[in-house]
Tab-separated table of C-alpha atoms in Angstrom:
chain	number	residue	atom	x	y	z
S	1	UNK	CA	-18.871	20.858	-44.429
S	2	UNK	CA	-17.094	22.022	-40.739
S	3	UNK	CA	-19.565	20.873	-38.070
S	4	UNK	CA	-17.176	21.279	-35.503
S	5	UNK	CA	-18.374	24.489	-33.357
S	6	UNK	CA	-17.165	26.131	-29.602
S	7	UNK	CA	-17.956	28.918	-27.807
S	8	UNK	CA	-15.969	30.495	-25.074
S	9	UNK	CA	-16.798	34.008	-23.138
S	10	UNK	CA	-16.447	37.338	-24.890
S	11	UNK	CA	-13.383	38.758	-24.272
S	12	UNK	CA	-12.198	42.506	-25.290
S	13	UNK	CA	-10.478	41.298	-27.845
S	14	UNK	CA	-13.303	40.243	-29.630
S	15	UNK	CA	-14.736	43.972	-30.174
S	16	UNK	CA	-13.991	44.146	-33.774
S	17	UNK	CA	-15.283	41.087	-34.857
S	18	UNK	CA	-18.229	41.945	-32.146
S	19	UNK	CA	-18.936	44.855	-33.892
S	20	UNK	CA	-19.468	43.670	-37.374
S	21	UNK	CA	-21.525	40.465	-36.281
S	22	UNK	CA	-23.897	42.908	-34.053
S	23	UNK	CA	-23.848	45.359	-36.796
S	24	UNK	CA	-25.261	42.360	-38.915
S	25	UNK	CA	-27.728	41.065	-35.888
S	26	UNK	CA	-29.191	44.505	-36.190
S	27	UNK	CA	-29.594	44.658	-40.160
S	28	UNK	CA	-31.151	41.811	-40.103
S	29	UNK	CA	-34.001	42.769	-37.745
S	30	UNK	CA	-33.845	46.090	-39.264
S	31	UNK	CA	-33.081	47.879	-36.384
S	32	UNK	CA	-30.498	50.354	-35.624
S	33	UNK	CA	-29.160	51.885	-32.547
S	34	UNK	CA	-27.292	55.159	-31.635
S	35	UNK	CA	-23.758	53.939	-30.868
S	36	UNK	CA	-24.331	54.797	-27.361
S	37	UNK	CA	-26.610	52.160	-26.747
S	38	UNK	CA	-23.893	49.913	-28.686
S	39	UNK	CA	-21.612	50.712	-26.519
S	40	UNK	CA	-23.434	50.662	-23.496
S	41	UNK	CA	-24.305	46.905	-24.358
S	42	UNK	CA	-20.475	46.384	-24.616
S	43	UNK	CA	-19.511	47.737	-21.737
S	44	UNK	CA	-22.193	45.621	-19.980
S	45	UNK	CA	-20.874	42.339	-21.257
S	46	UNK	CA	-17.558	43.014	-20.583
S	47	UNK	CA	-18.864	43.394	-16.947
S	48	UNK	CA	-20.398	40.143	-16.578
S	49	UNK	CA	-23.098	40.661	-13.873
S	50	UNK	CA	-26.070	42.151	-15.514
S	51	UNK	CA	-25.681	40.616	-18.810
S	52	UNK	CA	-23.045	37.755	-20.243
S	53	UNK	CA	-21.972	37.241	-23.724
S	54	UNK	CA	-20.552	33.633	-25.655
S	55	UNK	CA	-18.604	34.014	-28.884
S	56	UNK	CA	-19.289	31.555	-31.694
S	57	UNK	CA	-16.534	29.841	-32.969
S	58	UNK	CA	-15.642	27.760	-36.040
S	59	UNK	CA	-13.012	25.601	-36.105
S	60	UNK	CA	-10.136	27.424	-36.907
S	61	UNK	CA	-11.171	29.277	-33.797
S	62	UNK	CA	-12.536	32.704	-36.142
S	63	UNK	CA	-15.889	34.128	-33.487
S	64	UNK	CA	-18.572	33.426	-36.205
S	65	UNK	CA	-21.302	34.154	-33.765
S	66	UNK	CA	-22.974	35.535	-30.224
S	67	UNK	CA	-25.240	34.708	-27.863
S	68	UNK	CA	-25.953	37.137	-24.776
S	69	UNK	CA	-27.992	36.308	-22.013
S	70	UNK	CA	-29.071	37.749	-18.610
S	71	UNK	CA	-30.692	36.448	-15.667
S	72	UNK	CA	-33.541	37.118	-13.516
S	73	UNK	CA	-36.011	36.319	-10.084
S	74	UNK	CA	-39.510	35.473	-11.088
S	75	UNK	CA	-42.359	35.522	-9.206
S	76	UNK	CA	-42.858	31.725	-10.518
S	77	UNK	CA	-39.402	29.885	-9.396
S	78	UNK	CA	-37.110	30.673	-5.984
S	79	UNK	CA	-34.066	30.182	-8.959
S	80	UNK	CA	-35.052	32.495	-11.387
S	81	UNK	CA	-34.300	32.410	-15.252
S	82	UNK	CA	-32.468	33.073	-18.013
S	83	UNK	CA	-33.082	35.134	-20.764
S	84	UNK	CA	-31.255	34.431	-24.129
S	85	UNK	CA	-31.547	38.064	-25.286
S	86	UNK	CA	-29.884	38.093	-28.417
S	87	UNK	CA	-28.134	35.201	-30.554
S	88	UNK	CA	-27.207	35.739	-33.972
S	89	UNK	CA	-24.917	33.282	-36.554
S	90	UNK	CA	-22.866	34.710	-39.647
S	91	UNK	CA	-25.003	34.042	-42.488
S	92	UNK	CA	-22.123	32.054	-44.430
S	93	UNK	CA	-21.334	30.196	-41.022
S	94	UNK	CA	-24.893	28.793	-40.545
S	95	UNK	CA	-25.717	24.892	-40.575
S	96	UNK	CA	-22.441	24.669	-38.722
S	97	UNK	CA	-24.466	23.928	-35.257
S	98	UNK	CA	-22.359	27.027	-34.131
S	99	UNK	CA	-26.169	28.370	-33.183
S	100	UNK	CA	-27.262	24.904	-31.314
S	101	UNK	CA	-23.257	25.319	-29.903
S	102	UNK	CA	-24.144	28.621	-28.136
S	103	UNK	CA	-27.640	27.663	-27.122
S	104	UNK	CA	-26.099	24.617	-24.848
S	105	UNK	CA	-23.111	26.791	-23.513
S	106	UNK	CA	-26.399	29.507	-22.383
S	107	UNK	CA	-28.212	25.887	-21.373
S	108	UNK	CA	-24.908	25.104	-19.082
S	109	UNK	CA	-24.271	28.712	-17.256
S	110	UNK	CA	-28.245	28.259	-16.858
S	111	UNK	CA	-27.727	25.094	-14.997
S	112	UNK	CA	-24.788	26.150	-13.200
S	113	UNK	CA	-26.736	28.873	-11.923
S	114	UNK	CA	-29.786	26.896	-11.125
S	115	UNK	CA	-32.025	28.621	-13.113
S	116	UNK	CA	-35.681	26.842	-13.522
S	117	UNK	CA	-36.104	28.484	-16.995
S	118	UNK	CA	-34.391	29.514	-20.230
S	119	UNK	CA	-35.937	31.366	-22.510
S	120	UNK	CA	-35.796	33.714	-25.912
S	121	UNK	CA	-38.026	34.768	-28.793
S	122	UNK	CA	-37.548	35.467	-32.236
S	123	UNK	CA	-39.600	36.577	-34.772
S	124	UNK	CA	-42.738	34.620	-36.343
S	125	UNK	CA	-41.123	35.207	-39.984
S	126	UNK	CA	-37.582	33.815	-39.106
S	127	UNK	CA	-38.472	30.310	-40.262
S	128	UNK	CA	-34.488	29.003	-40.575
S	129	UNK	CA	-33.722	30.117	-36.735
S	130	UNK	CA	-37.083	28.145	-35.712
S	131	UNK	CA	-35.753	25.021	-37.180
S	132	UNK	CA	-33.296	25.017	-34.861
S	133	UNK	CA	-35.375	26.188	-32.045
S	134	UNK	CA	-37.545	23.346	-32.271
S	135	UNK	CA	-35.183	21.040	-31.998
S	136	UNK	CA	-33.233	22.625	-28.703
S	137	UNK	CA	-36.797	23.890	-27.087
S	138	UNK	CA	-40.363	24.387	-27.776
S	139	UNK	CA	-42.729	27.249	-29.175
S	140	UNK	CA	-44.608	28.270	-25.855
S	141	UNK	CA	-48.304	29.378	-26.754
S	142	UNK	CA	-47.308	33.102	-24.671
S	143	UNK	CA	-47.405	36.104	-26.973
S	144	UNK	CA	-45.931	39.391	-26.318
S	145	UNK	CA	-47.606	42.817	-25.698
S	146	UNK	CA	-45.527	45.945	-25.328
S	147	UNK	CA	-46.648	49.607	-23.963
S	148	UNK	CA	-48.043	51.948	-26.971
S	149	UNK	CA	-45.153	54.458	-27.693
């Protein structure tokens, strides 16, 4: 099995491949968003100052995976943190540490940035991602309440 795994910064280039892998992100959380929002999140990483993006790679160098991430002040820490926002692996690329792969690269622009804090959430049924997550970081006892629509 290929345990070899990089990541490197989203480039336009990688819109295509983008695409299908966020197409998959979102099926998997069964979610779905109007393609302006899609867009809109492109356009944003391609930016690079509200919101950065890693690609996944195996390696013969094919993007297998994302991560995205943002940063932010907090009222706890003069730094701030980081926010890994979304992070998703191709299902027949997974156990190839390409997930633990862009979890360090986020770990690294959080460091190089000085941020106190990075953080993400997942849901309580994905028991496969959380076997990774415990071994990178640690379940926090916080949960999460959102506004009534």
């Amino acid at each position: 099995m290929t345990t070899l795994a990089r990541t490197r910064a989203l480039t336009a280039e990688d819109r295509p491949r983008w695409d299908q892998l966020w197409s998959q992100f979102l099926a998997f959380y069964q979610q779905t968003l109007p393609q302006s929002t899609t867009d809109l999140t492109w356009q944003r990483l391609m930016e690079g100052h509200e919101l950065w993006g890693l690609a996944g790679l195996d390696d013969t160098g094919r993007m297998v995976g994302f991560a995205h991430y943002q940063f932010h002040v907090s009222t706890w820490s003069p730094a701030g943190y980081c926010y890994l926002e979304d992070l998703f692996v191709d299902p027949q690329s997974r156990g190839r540490h390409v997930g633990r792969a862009l979890i360090e690269a986020v770990y690294r622009a959080a460091d190089e940035r000085g941020a106190t804090r990075v953080y993400w959430h997942t849901e309580n049924t994905n028991a496969r991602a959380q076997i990774l997550y415990n071994q990178v970081g640690y379940l926090t006892p916080f949960l999460q309440f959102r506004r009534r629509p």
